[in-house]
Short mmCIF file of C-alpha atoms in Angstrom, two decimals:
data_model
loop_
_atom_site.label_atom_id
_atom_site.label_comp_id
_atom_site.label_asym_id
_atom_site.label_seq_id
_atom_site.Cartn_x
_atom_site.Cartn_y
_atom_site.Cartn_z
CA MET A 23 0.00 0.00 0.00
CA VAL A 24 1.31 3.44 -0.90
CA PHE A 25 1.26 6.43 1.45
CA GLU A 26 -1.44 8.39 -0.39
CA GLU A 27 -3.73 5.35 -0.55
CA LEU A 28 -3.49 4.81 3.20
CA GLN A 29 -4.25 8.47 3.89
CA LYS A 30 -7.27 8.36 1.57
CA ILE A 31 -8.70 5.21 3.20
CA VAL A 32 -8.29 6.60 6.72
CA TYR A 33 -9.69 10.02 5.76
CA GLU A 34 -12.74 8.58 4.02
CA ALA A 35 -13.42 6.27 6.98
CA GLY A 36 -13.62 9.34 9.22
CA ILE A 37 -10.94 8.06 11.58
CA VAL A 38 -9.84 10.45 14.31
CA GLY A 39 -7.96 9.93 17.56
CA ALA A 40 -10.19 7.68 19.67
CA GLY A 41 -8.33 8.41 22.89
CA GLY A 42 -10.00 11.75 23.47
CA ALA A 43 -8.22 14.37 21.36
CA GLY A 44 -10.08 13.59 18.15
CA PHE A 45 -7.22 14.75 15.89
CA PRO A 46 -7.66 13.60 12.25
CA THR A 47 -5.54 10.46 12.02
CA HIS A 48 -4.55 10.81 8.35
CA ARG A 49 -2.80 14.07 9.25
CA LYS A 50 -0.48 12.20 11.63
CA PHE A 51 1.01 10.04 8.89
CA SER A 52 4.46 11.23 7.83
CA ASP A 53 7.63 9.90 6.27
CA LYS A 54 9.40 11.55 9.22
CA VAL A 55 7.92 8.93 11.58
CA LYS A 56 10.51 6.36 12.60
CA GLN A 57 8.74 4.95 15.67
CA ILE A 58 5.02 4.33 16.05
CA VAL A 59 4.00 4.30 19.70
CA VAL A 60 0.64 2.72 20.51
CA ASN A 61 -1.00 4.15 23.59
CA ALA A 62 -2.30 1.11 25.46
CA ALA A 63 -1.66 2.66 28.88
CA GLU A 64 -5.34 3.10 29.73
CA CYS A 65 -4.39 6.25 31.60
CA GLU A 66 -7.69 7.10 33.28
CA PRO A 67 -8.81 4.97 36.24
CA LEU A 68 -11.89 2.78 35.58
CA MET A 69 -11.39 2.79 31.80
CA MET A 70 -11.27 -0.65 30.15
CA VAL A 71 -11.58 -0.02 26.39
CA ASP A 72 -7.89 -0.61 25.64
CA HIS A 73 -8.05 -3.76 27.75
CA HIS A 74 -10.93 -5.14 25.69
CA ILE A 75 -9.31 -4.45 22.32
CA LEU A 76 -5.91 -5.82 23.39
CA GLU A 77 -7.50 -8.98 24.72
CA HIS A 78 -9.74 -9.67 21.72
CA HIS A 79 -8.06 -8.02 18.71
CA LEU A 80 -4.29 -8.12 19.31
CA GLN A 81 -3.50 -9.84 16.01
CA ALA A 82 -5.51 -7.23 14.10
CA LEU A 83 -3.47 -4.52 15.83
CA VAL A 84 -0.19 -6.23 14.93
CA ASP A 85 -1.21 -6.68 11.29
CA THR A 86 -2.23 -3.02 11.05
CA LEU A 87 0.98 -1.80 12.66
CA ASN A 88 2.98 -3.75 10.07
CA ILE A 89 1.04 -1.95 7.33
CA LEU A 90 1.75 1.42 8.96
CA ILE A 91 5.44 0.59 9.34
CA ASP A 92 5.78 -0.43 5.69
CA THR A 93 3.73 2.46 4.33
CA MET A 94 5.54 5.19 6.27
CA GLY A 95 8.96 3.57 6.21
CA ALA A 96 9.12 3.48 10.01
CA ASP A 97 11.68 1.44 11.90
CA GLU A 98 9.36 -0.08 14.50
CA ALA A 99 6.08 0.05 16.35
CA ILE A 100 5.94 -0.15 20.14
CA ILE A 101 2.81 -1.05 22.09
CA GLY A 102 3.12 0.64 25.49
CA ILE A 103 1.18 -1.29 28.12
CA LYS A 104 1.32 -1.29 31.91
CA GLY A 105 2.90 -4.39 33.39
CA LYS A 106 -0.22 -5.20 35.41
CA ASN A 107 -2.14 -5.63 32.13
CA MET A 108 0.33 -7.89 30.33
CA HIS A 109 -1.83 -10.89 31.17
CA LEU A 110 -4.43 -9.63 28.69
CA LEU A 111 -2.13 -10.32 25.75
CA ASP A 112 -2.24 -13.64 23.90
CA ALA A 113 1.08 -15.29 24.78
CA LYS A 114 1.38 -16.97 21.36
CA ILE A 115 0.98 -13.67 19.53
CA VAL A 116 3.49 -11.98 21.85
CA ALA A 117 5.98 -14.80 21.23
CA SER A 118 5.50 -14.44 17.47
CA LEU A 119 6.70 -10.83 17.64
CA GLU A 120 10.22 -11.86 18.63
CA GLY A 121 12.62 -10.40 16.06
CA THR A 122 9.93 -8.39 14.26
CA LYS A 123 9.39 -4.65 14.01
CA VAL A 124 6.38 -4.75 16.36
CA LYS A 125 7.34 -4.74 20.03
CA ILE A 126 5.60 -4.83 23.40
CA LYS A 127 6.96 -2.46 26.03
CA GLU A 128 5.97 -2.70 29.68
CA ILE A 129 5.60 0.73 31.22
CA PRO A 130 5.20 1.72 34.88
CA ASP A 131 1.79 1.92 36.52
CA ILE A 132 1.93 5.69 36.86
CA TYR A 133 -0.34 8.63 36.08
CA PRO A 134 -0.42 10.10 33.48
CA ALA A 135 1.23 7.26 31.56
CA GLY A 136 -1.16 7.87 28.67
CA ASP A 137 0.06 11.42 28.08
CA GLU A 138 1.96 11.40 24.79
CA VAL A 139 5.03 13.12 26.26
CA VAL A 140 5.24 10.65 29.15
CA LEU A 141 4.43 7.65 26.96
CA THR A 142 7.03 8.59 24.35
CA TYR A 143 9.71 8.81 27.03
CA GLU A 144 8.70 5.54 28.72
CA THR A 145 8.66 3.58 25.44
CA THR A 146 11.48 5.16 23.42
CA GLY A 147 13.55 7.18 25.88
CA LYS A 148 13.05 10.26 23.69
CA ILE A 149 12.15 13.62 25.23
CA ILE A 150 9.68 15.79 23.34
CA PRO A 151 10.78 19.43 23.73
CA GLU A 152 8.33 21.75 25.43
CA GLY A 153 5.82 23.11 22.93
CA SER A 154 6.66 20.43 20.35
CA ILE A 155 4.79 17.36 19.11
CA PRO A 156 6.00 13.72 18.89
CA VAL A 157 6.79 13.82 15.16
CA MET A 158 9.49 16.39 15.93
CA VAL A 159 11.47 13.51 17.46
CA GLY A 160 10.39 10.99 14.81
CA VAL A 161 7.51 9.50 16.80
CA MET A 162 3.81 9.06 16.07
CA VAL A 163 1.60 8.32 19.08
CA ILE A 164 -1.65 6.57 18.28
CA ASN A 165 -4.42 5.12 20.45
CA VAL A 166 -5.27 1.40 20.53
CA GLU A 167 -8.83 1.91 19.30
CA THR A 168 -7.60 4.20 16.53
CA VAL A 169 -5.31 1.42 15.26
CA TYR A 170 -8.24 -1.00 15.36
CA ASN A 171 -10.38 1.47 13.40
CA ILE A 172 -7.62 1.65 10.77
CA HIS A 173 -7.67 -2.15 10.61
CA LYS A 174 -11.41 -2.18 9.90
CA ALA A 175 -11.08 0.55 7.28
CA VAL A 176 -8.17 -1.09 5.47
CA THR A 177 -9.48 -4.66 5.53
CA ALA A 178 -13.21 -4.08 5.09
CA GLY A 179 -13.72 -0.44 4.15
CA THR A 180 -15.63 0.08 7.40
CA PRO A 181 -16.07 3.72 8.48
CA VAL A 182 -16.18 4.85 12.10
CA THR A 183 -19.83 4.65 13.12
CA GLU A 184 -19.34 2.98 16.52
CA LYS A 185 -17.14 3.40 19.58
CA TYR A 186 -16.17 1.23 22.53
CA ILE A 187 -17.17 2.79 25.83
CA THR A 188 -16.57 1.79 29.43
CA ILE A 189 -19.40 2.41 31.89
CA GLY A 190 -17.95 2.27 35.37
CA GLY A 191 -17.87 3.79 38.81
CA ASP A 192 -20.95 3.74 41.01
CA VAL A 193 -22.60 0.92 39.06
CA PRO A 194 -23.31 -2.73 39.96
CA GLU A 195 -20.77 -3.90 37.36
CA ASP A 196 -18.21 -2.11 35.21
CA ILE A 197 -18.79 -2.99 31.55
CA THR A 198 -17.36 -2.12 28.15
CA VAL A 199 -19.87 -1.81 25.32
CA LYS A 200 -19.86 -0.85 21.65
CA ALA A 201 -22.28 1.98 20.89
CA PRO A 202 -23.24 3.97 17.79
CA ILE A 203 -21.74 7.43 17.36
CA GLY A 204 -24.37 10.06 18.12
CA ILE A 205 -26.37 8.08 20.67
CA LYS A 206 -27.50 10.19 23.63
CA ILE A 207 -25.63 9.43 26.84
CA SER A 208 -28.96 8.99 28.63
CA GLU A 209 -30.13 6.47 26.01
CA LEU A 210 -26.85 4.57 26.17
CA LEU A 211 -27.07 4.24 29.94
CA SER A 212 -30.72 3.19 29.73
CA ILE A 213 -30.02 0.48 27.14
CA ALA A 214 -27.15 -0.77 29.29
CA GLY A 215 -29.58 -1.10 32.20
CA TYR A 216 -28.63 1.98 34.20
CA THR A 217 -31.93 3.76 34.68
CA ASN A 218 -31.60 5.07 38.24
CA ILE A 219 -29.32 8.03 37.52
CA GLU A 220 -31.36 10.95 38.84
CA ASP A 221 -29.10 11.41 41.88
CA LYS A 222 -25.84 10.76 40.02
CA GLU A 223 -23.39 12.90 38.08
CA ILE A 224 -22.09 11.45 34.82
CA ILE A 225 -18.48 12.17 33.87
CA ASN A 226 -17.31 11.60 30.30
CA GLY A 227 -13.63 10.84 29.81
CA GLY A 228 -12.58 9.43 33.17
CA PRO A 229 -12.48 10.72 36.76
CA MET A 230 -9.16 12.54 36.47
CA MET A 231 -9.66 14.70 33.39
CA GLY A 232 -13.25 13.99 32.37
CA LYS A 233 -16.02 16.54 32.16
CA LEU A 234 -19.54 16.51 33.55
CA VAL A 235 -22.15 15.39 31.03
CA ASP A 236 -25.37 17.21 30.13
CA ILE A 237 -27.37 14.02 30.54
CA GLU A 238 -30.29 15.20 28.40
CA ASN A 239 -28.36 16.64 25.46
CA ASP A 240 -24.82 15.23 25.23
CA VAL A 241 -24.13 12.41 22.77
CA GLU A 242 -21.37 9.88 22.25
CA THR A 243 -18.65 11.10 19.89
CA LYS A 244 -15.75 9.41 18.10
#
């Protein structure tokens, strides 16, 4: 696959950063990228989306990272994951990566490990200068779910119309679900069985950096 073809596929699929920033993913691709760092740190407490995708779709992630490496001429891809979550990874797939350009890197269980500056340092040892972005040091940071969305776009032409979401906190059971983009937060919670929310505040994005939700009007975004 050539560079322009990959950009076109990702752009037409409407893929943006699924980790929260929402930056258009096709704009991140560059021949200056030498290391692709996959953010699998699951920075926010209670969040389990990365966990789910790593556990169930690791091979798809690896295959997609190999495409990105070849297309951009990168040297390697590094999946940064906290040591406590290594058990989620299929041991056979991990073993198959020995000697390849896709690597697994255990990072400390610290906050904010998911921040791109912190993650880049923990996985590559590179320091991003203040006011700069990862590509300035030859790195592209990309979220786990974003990589999986690229996989679906490249292999099946599937656009981003759904998103994985963790519902956790003061609930009987923390769950991760796949919901359509644009669904009202109130409707999502109701479908998931959480109807008694009148005396609760809903935070979107995690307890550390999330924002309070307008339960009647806010919708799920990419």
